[in-house]
JSON list of C-alpha atoms in Angstrom, two decimals:
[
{"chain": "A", "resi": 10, "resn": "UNK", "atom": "CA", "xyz": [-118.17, 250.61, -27.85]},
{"chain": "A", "resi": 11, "resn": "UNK", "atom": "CA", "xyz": [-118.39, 251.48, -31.69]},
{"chain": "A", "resi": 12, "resn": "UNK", "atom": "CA", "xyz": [-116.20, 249.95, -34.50]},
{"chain": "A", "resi": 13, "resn": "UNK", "atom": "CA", "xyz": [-115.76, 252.48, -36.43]},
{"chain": "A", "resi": 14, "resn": "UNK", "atom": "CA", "xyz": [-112.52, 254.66, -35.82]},
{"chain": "A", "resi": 15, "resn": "UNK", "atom": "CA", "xyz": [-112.93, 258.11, -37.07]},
{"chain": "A", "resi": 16, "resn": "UNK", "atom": "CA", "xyz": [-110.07, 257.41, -39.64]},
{"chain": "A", "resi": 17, "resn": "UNK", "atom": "CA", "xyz": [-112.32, 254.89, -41.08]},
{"chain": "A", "resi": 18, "resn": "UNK", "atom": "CA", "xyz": [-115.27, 257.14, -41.05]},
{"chain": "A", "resi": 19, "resn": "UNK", "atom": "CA", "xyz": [-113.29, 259.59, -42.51]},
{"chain": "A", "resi": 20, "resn": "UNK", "atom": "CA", "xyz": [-112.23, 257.23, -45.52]},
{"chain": "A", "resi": 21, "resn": "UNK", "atom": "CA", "xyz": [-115.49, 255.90, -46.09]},
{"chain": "A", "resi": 22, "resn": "UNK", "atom": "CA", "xyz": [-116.38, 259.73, -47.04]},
{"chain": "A", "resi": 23, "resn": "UNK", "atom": "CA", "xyz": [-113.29, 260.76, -49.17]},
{"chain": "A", "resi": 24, "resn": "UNK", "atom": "CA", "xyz": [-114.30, 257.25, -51.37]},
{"chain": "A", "resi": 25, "resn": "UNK", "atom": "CA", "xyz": [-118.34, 257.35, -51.72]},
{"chain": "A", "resi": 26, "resn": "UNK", "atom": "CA", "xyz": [-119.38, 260.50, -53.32]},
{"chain": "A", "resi": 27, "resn": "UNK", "atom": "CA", "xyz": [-121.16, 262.58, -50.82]},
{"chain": "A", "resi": 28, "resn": "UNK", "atom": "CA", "xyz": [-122.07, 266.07, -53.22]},
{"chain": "A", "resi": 29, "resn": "UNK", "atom": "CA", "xyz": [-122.88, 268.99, -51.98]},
{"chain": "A", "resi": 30, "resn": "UNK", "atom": "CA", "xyz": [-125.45, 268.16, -49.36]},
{"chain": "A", "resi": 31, "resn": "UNK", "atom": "CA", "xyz": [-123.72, 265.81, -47.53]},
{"chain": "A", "resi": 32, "resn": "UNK", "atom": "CA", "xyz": [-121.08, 268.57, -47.11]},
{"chain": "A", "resi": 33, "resn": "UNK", "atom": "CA", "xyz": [-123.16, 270.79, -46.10]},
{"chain": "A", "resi": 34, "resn": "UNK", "atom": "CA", "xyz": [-124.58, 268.20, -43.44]},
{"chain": "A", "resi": 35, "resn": "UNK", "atom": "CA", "xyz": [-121.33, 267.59, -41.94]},
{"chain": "A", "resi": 36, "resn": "UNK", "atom": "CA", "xyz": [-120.85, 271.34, -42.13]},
{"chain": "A", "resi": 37, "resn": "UNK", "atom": "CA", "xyz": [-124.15, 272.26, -40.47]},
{"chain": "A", "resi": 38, "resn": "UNK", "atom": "CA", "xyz": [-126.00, 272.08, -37.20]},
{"chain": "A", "resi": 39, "resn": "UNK", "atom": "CA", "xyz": [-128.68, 274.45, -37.12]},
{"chain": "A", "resi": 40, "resn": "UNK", "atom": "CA", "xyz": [-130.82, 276.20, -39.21]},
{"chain": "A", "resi": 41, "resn": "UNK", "atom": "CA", "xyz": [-132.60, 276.37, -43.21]},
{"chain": "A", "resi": 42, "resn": "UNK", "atom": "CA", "xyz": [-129.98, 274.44, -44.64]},
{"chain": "A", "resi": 43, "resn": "UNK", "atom": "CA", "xyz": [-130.82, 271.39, -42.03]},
{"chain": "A", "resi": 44, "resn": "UNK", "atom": "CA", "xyz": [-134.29, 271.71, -42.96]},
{"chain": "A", "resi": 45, "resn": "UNK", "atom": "CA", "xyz": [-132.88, 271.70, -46.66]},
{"chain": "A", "resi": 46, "resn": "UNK", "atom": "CA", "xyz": [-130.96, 268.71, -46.46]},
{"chain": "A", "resi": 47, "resn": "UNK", "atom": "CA", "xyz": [-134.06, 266.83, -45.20]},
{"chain": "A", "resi": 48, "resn": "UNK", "atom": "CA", "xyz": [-135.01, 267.21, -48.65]},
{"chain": "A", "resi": 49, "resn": "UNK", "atom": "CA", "xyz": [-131.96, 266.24, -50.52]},
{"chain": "A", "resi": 50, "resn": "UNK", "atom": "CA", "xyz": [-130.41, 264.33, -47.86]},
{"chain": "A", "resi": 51, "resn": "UNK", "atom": "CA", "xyz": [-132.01, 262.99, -44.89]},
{"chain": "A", "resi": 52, "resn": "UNK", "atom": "CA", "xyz": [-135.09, 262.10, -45.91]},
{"chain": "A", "resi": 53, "resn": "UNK", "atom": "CA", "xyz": [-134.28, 259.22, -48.41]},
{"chain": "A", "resi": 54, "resn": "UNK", "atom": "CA", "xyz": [-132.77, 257.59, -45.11]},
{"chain": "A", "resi": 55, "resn": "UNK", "atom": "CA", "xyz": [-136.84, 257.18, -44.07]},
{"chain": "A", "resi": 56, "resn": "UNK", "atom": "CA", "xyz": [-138.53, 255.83, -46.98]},
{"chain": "A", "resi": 57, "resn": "UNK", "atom": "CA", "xyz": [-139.36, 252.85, -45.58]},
{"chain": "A", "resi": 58, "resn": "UNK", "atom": "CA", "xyz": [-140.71, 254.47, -42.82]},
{"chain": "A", "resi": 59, "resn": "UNK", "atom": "CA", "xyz": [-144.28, 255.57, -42.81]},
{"chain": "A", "resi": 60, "resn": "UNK", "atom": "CA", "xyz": [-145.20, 259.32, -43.47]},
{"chain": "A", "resi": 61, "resn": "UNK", "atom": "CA", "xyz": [-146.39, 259.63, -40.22]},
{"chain": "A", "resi": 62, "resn": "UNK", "atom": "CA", "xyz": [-143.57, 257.94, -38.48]},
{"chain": "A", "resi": 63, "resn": "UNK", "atom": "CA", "xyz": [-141.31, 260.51, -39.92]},
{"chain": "A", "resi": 64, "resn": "UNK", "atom": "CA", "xyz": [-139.56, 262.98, -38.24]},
{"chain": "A", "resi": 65, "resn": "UNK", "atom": "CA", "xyz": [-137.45, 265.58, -39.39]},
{"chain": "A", "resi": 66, "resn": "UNK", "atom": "CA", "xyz": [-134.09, 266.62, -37.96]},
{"chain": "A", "resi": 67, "resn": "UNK", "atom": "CA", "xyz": [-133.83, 269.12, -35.93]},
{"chain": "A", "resi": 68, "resn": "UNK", "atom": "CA", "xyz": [-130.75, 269.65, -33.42]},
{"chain": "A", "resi": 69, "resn": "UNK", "atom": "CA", "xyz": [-131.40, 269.95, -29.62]},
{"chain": "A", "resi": 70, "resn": "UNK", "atom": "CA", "xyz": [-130.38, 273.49, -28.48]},
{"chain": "A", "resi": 71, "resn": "UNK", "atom": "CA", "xyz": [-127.96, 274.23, -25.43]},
{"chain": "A", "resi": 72, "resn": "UNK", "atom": "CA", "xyz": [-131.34, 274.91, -23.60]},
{"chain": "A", "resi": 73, "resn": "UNK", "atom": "CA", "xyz": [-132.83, 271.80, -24.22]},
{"chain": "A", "resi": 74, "resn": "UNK", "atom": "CA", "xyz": [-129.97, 270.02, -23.51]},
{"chain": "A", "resi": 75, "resn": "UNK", "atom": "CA", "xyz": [-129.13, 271.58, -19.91]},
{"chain": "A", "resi": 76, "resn": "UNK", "atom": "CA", "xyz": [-132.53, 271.03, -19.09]},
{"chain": "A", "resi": 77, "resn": "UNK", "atom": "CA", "xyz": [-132.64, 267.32, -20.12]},
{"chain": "A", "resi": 78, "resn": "UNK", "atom": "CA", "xyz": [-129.48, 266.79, -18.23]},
{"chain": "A", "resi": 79, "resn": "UNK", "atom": "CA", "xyz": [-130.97, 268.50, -15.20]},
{"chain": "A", "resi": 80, "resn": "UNK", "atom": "CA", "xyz": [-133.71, 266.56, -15.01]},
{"chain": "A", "resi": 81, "resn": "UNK", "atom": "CA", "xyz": [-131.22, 263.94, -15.07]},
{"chain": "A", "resi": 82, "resn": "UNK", "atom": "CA", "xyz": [-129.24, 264.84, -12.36]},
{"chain": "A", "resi": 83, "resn": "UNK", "atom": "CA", "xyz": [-128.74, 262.14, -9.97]},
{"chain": "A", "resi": 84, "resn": "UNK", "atom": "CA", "xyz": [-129.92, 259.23, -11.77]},
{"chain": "A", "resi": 85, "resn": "UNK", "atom": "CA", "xyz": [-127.62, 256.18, -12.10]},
{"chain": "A", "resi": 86, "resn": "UNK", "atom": "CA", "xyz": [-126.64, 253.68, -14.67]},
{"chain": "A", "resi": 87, "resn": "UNK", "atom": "CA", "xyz": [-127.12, 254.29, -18.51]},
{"chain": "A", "resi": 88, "resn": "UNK", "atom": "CA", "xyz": [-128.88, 255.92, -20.93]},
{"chain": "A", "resi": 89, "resn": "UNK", "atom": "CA", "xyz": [-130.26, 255.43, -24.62]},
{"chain": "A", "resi": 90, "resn": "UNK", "atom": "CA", "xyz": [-131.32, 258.00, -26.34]},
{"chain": "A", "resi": 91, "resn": "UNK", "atom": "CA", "xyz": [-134.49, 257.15, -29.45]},
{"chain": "A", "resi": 92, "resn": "UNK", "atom": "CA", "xyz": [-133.93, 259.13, -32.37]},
{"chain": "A", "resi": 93, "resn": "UNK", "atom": "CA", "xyz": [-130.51, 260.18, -31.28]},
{"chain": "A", "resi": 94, "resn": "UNK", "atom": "CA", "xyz": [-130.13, 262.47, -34.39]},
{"chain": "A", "resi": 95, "resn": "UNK", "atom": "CA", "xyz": [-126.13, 263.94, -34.38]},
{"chain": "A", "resi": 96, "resn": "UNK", "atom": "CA", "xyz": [-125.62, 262.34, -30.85]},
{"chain": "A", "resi": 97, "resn": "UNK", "atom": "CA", "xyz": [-125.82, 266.02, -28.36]},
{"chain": "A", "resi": 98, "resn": "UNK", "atom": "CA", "xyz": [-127.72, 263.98, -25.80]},
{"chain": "A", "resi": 99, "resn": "UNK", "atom": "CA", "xyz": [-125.96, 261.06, -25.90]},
{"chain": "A", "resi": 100, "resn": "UNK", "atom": "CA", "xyz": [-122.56, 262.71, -25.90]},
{"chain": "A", "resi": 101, "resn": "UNK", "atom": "CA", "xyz": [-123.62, 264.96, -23.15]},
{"chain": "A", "resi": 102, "resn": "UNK", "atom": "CA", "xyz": [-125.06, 261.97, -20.78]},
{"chain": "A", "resi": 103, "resn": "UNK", "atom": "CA", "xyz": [-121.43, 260.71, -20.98]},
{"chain": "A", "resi": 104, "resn": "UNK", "atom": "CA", "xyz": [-119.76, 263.36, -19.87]},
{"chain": "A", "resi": 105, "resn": "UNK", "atom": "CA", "xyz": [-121.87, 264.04, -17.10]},
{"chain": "A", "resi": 106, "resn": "UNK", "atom": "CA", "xyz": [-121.48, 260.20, -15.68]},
{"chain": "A", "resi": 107, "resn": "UNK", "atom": "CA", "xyz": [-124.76, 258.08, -17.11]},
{"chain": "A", "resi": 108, "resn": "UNK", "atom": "CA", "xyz": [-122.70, 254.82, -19.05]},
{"chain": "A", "resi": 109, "resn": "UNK", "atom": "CA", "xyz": [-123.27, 252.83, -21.06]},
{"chain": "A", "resi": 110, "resn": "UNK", "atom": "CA", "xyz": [-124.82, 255.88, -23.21]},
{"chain": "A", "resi": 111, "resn": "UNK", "atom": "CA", "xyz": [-126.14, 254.72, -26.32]},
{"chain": "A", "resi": 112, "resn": "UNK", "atom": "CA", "xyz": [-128.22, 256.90, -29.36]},
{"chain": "A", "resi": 113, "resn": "UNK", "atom": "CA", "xyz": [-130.31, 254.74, -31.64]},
{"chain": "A", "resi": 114, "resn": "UNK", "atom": "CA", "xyz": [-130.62, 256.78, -35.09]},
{"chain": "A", "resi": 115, "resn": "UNK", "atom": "CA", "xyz": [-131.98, 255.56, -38.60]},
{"chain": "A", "resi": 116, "resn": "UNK", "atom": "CA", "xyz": [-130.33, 258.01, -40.54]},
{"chain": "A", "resi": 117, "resn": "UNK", "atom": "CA", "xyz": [-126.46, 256.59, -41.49]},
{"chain": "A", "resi": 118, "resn": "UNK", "atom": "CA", "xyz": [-125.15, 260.94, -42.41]},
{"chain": "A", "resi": 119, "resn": "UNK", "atom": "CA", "xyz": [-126.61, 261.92, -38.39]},
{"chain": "A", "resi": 120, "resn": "UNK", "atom": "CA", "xyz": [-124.94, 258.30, -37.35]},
{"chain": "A", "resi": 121, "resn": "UNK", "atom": "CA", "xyz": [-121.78, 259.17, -39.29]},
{"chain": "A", "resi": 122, "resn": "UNK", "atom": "CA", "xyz": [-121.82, 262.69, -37.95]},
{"chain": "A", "resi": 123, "resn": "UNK", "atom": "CA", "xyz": [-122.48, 261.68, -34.44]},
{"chain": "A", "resi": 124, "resn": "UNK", "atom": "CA", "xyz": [-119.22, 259.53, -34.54]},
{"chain": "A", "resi": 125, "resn": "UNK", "atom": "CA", "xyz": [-117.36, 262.87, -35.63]},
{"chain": "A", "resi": 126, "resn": "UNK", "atom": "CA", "xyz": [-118.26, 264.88, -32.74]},
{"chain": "A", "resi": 127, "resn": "UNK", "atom": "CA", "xyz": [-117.42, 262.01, -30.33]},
{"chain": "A", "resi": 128, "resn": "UNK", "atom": "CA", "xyz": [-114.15, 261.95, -31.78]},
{"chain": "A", "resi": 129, "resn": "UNK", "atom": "CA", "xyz": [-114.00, 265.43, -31.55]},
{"chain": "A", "resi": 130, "resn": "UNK", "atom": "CA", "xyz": [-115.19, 266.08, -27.97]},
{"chain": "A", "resi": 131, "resn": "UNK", "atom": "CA", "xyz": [-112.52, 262.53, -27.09]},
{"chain": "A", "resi": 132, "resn": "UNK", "atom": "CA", "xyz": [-115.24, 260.40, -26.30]},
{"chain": "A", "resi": 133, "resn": "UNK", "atom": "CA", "xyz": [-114.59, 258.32, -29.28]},
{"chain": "A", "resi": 134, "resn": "UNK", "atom": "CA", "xyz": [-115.34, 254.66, -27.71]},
{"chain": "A", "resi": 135, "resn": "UNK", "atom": "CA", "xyz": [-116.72, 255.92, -24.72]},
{"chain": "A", "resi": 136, "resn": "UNK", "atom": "CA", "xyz": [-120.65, 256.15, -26.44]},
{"chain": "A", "resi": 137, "resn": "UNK", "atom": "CA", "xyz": [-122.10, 254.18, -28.73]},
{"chain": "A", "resi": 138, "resn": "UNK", "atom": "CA", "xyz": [-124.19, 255.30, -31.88]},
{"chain": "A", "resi": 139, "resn": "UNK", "atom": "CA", "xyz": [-126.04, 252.48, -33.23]},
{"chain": "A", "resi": 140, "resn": "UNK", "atom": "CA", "xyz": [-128.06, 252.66, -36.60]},
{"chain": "A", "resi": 141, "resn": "UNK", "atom": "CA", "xyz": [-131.09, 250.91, -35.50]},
{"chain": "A", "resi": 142, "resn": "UNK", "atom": "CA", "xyz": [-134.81, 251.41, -36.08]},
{"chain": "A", "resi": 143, "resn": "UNK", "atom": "CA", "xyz": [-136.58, 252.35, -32.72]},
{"chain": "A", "resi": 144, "resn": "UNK", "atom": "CA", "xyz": [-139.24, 249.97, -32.90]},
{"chain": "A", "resi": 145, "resn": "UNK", "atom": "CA", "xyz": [-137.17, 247.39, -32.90]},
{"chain": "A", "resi": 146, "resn": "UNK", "atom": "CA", "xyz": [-134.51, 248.25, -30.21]},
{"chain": "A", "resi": 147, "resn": "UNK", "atom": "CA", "xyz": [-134.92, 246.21, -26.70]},
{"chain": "A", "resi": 148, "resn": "UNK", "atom": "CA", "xyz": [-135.87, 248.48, -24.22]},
{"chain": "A", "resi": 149, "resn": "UNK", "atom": "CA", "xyz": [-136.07, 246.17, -21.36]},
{"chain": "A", "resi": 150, "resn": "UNK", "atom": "CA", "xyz": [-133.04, 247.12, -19.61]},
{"chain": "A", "resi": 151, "resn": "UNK", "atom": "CA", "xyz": [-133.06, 250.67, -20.11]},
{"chain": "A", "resi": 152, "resn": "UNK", "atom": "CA", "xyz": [-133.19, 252.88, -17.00]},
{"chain": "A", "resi": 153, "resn": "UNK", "atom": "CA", "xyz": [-133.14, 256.30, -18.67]},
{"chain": "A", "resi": 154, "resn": "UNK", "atom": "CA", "xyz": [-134.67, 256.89, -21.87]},
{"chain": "A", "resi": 155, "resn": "UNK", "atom": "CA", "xyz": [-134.61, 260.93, -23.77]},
{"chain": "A", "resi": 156, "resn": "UNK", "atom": "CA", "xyz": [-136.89, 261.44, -26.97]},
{"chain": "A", "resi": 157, "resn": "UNK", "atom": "CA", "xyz": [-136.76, 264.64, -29.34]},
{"chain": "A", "resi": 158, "resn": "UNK", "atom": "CA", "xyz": [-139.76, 263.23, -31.39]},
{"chain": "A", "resi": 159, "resn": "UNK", "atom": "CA", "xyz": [-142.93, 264.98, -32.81]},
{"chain": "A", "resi": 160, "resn": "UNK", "atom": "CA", "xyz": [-146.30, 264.21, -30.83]},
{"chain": "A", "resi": 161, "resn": "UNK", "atom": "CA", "xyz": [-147.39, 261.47, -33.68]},
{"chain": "A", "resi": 162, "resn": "UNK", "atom": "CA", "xyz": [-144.85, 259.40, -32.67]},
{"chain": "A", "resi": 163, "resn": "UNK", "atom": "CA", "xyz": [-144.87, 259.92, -29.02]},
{"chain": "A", "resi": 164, "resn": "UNK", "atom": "CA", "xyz": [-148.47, 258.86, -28.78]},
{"chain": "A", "resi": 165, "resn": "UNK", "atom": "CA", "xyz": [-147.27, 255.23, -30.29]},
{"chain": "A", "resi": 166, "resn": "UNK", "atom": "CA", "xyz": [-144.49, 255.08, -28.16]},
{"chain": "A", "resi": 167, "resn": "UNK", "atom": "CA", "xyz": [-146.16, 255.13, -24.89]},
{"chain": "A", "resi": 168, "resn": "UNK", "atom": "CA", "xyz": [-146.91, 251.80, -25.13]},
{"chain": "A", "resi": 169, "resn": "UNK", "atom": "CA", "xyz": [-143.70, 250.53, -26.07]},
{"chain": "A", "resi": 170, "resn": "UNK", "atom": "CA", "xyz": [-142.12, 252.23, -23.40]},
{"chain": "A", "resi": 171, "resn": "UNK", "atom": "CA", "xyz": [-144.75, 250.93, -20.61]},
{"chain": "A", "resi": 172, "resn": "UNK", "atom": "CA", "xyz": [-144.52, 247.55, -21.73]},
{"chain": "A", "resi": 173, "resn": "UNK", "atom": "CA", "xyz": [-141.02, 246.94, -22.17]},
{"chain": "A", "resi": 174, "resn": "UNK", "atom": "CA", "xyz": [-138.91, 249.77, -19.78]},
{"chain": "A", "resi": 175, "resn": "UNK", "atom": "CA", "xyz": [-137.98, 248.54, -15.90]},
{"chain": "A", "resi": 176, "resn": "UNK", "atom": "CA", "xyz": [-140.67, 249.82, -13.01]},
{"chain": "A", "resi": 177, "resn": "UNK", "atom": "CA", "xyz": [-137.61, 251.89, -11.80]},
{"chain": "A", "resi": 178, "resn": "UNK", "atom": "CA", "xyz": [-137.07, 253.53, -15.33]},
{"chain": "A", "resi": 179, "resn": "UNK", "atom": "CA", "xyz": [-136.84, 257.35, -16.26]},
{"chain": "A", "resi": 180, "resn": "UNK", "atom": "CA", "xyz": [-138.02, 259.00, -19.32]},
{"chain": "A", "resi": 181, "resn": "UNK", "atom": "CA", "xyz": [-137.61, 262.57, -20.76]},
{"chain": "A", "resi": 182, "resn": "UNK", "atom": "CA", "xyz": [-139.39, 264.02, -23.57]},
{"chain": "A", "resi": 183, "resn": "UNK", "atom": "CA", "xyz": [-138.02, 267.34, -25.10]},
{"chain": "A", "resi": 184, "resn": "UNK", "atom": "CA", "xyz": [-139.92, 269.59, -27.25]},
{"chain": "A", "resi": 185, "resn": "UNK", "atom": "CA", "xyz": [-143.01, 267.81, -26.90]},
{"chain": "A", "resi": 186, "resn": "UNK", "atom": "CA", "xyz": [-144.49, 266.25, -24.02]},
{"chain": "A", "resi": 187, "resn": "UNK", "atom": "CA", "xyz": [-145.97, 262.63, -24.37]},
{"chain": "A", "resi": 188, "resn": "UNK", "atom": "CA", "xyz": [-149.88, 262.71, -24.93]},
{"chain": "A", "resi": 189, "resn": "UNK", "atom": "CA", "xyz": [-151.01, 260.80, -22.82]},
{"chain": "A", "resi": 190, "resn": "UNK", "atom": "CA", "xyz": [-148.79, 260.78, -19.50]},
{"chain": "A", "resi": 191, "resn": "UNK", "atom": "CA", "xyz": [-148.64, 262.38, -16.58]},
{"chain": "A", "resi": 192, "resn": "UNK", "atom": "CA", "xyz": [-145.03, 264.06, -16.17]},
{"chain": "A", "resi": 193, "resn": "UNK", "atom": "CA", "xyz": [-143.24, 263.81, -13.04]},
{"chain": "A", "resi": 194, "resn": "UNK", "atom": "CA", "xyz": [-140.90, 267.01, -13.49]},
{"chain": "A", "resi": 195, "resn": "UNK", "atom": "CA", "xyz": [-140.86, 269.72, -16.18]},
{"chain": "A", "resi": 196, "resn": "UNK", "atom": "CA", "xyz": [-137.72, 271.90, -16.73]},
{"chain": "A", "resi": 197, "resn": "UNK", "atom": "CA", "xyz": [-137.73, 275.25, -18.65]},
{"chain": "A", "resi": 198, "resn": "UNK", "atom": "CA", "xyz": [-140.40, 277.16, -20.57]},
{"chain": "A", "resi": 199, "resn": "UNK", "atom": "CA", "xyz": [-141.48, 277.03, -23.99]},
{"chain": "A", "resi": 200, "resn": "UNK", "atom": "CA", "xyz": [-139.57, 275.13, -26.88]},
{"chain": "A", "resi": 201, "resn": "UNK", "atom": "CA", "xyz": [-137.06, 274.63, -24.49]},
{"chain": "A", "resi": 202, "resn": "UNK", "atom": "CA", "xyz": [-139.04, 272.60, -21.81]},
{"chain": "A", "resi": 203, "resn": "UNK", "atom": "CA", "xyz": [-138.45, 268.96, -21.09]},
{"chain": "A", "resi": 204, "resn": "UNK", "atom": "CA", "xyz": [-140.71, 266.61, -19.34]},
{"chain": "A", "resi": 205, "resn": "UNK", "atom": "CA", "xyz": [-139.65, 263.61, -16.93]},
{"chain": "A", "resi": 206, "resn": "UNK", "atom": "CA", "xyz": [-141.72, 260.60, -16.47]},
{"chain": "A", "resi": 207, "resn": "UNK", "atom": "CA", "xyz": [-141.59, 258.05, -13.80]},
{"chain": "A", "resi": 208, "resn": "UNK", "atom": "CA", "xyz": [-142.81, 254.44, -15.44]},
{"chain": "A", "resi": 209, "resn": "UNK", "atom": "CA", "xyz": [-143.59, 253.28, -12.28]},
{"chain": "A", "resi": 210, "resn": "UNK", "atom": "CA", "xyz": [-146.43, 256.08, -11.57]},
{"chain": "A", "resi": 211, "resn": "UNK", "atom": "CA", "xyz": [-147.62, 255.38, -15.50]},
{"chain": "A", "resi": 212, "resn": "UNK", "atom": "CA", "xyz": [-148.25, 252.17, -14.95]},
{"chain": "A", "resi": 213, "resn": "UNK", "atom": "CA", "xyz": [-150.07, 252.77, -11.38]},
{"chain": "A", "resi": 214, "resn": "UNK", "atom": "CA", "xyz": [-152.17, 255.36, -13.16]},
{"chain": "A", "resi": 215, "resn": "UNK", "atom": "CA", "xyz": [-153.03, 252.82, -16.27]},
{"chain": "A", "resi": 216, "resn": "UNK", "atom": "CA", "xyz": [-153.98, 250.43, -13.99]},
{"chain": "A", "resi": 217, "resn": "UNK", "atom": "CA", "xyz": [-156.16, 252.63, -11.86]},
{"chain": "A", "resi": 218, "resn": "UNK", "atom": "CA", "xyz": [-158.03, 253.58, -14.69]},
{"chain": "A", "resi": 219, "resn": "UNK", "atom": "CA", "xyz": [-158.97, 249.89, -15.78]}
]
């Protein structure tokens, strides 16, 4: 699906100088020096994006991720992760059957990294990591959706999602549950939970309300 063979990838970084934070965030998955990079690293990626638009990376957890899948069990066709960060979900959809999976990301390091563990895992080809601005991606064929955002920008994404996703479309929140919706499912407990949402019932219970 991508273009972009990990040998390219590879000498794209040996010829632009990177320093020490982008080592570090190829290096890295969890912890300070993530939040660090943001600083050095990751942020500049969102300038153009409004403060409150922003969101920080923060890698999904193995907890998060089973429970994600889990409430994914059994659905069919693909799935496109918004704000795919270093491409865990995405990568992990895959292997457990949902194609096309695809993970929209702003930031071009995550992107680059994302393409790294794909080749890694040998799924290079097999997902797709686009760098694409959310707002703008066409949801109207999307039949699963998974978001790892913070509640500010779930609460503008409802509407997106409602207006554009199929009636027979799936989405998961992780870490935060959308503000406004009713979930279908909820897997695990604290930080680790993960809602599911049915569009269908959202829209039945928006239009009740009017």
């Amino acid at each position: 699906m991508d273009d972009n063979t990990p040998d390219e990838i590879f000498a794209e970084l040996k010829t632009k100088h990177i320093g020490a934070w982008g080592v570090a965030q190829i290096a890295t998955g969890t912890g300070l020096a993530v939040y660090a990079m943001w600083v050095g690293v990751l942020q500049p990626g969102f300038r153009k994006v409004p403060l409150r638009l922003q969101v920080p990376y923060i890698p999904a957890s193995k907890a998060q991720v089973q429970n994600v899948m889990t409430l994914l069990k059994g659905r069919k066709g693909g799935l496109v992760d918004l704000g795919s960060g270093d491409g865990r979900i995405v990568l992990e959809a895959s292997q457990q059957g949902l194609t096309p999976a695809v993970g929209y990301e702003l930031n071009p390091w995550l992107v680059r990294l994302a393409h790294f563990k794909a080749w890694k895992a040998g799924y290079h080809g097999k997902v797709s990591y686009r760098r694409e601005d959310l707002w703008k991606v066409d949801l109207t064929e999307c039949k699963n959706v998974t978001v790892f955002l913070a509640p500010s920008v779930l609460s503008l994404l409802q509407e997106k999602l409602q207006t554009e996703l199929p009636g027979d479309a799936f989405v998961i929140a992780g870490r935060f549950p959308f503000p406004d919706w009713k979930p279908c499912r909820i897997e695990g407990l604290g930080v680790d939970r993960a809602w599911a949402y049915s569009i269908k019932s959202q829209r039945e219970h928006t239009y009740k309300k009017k």
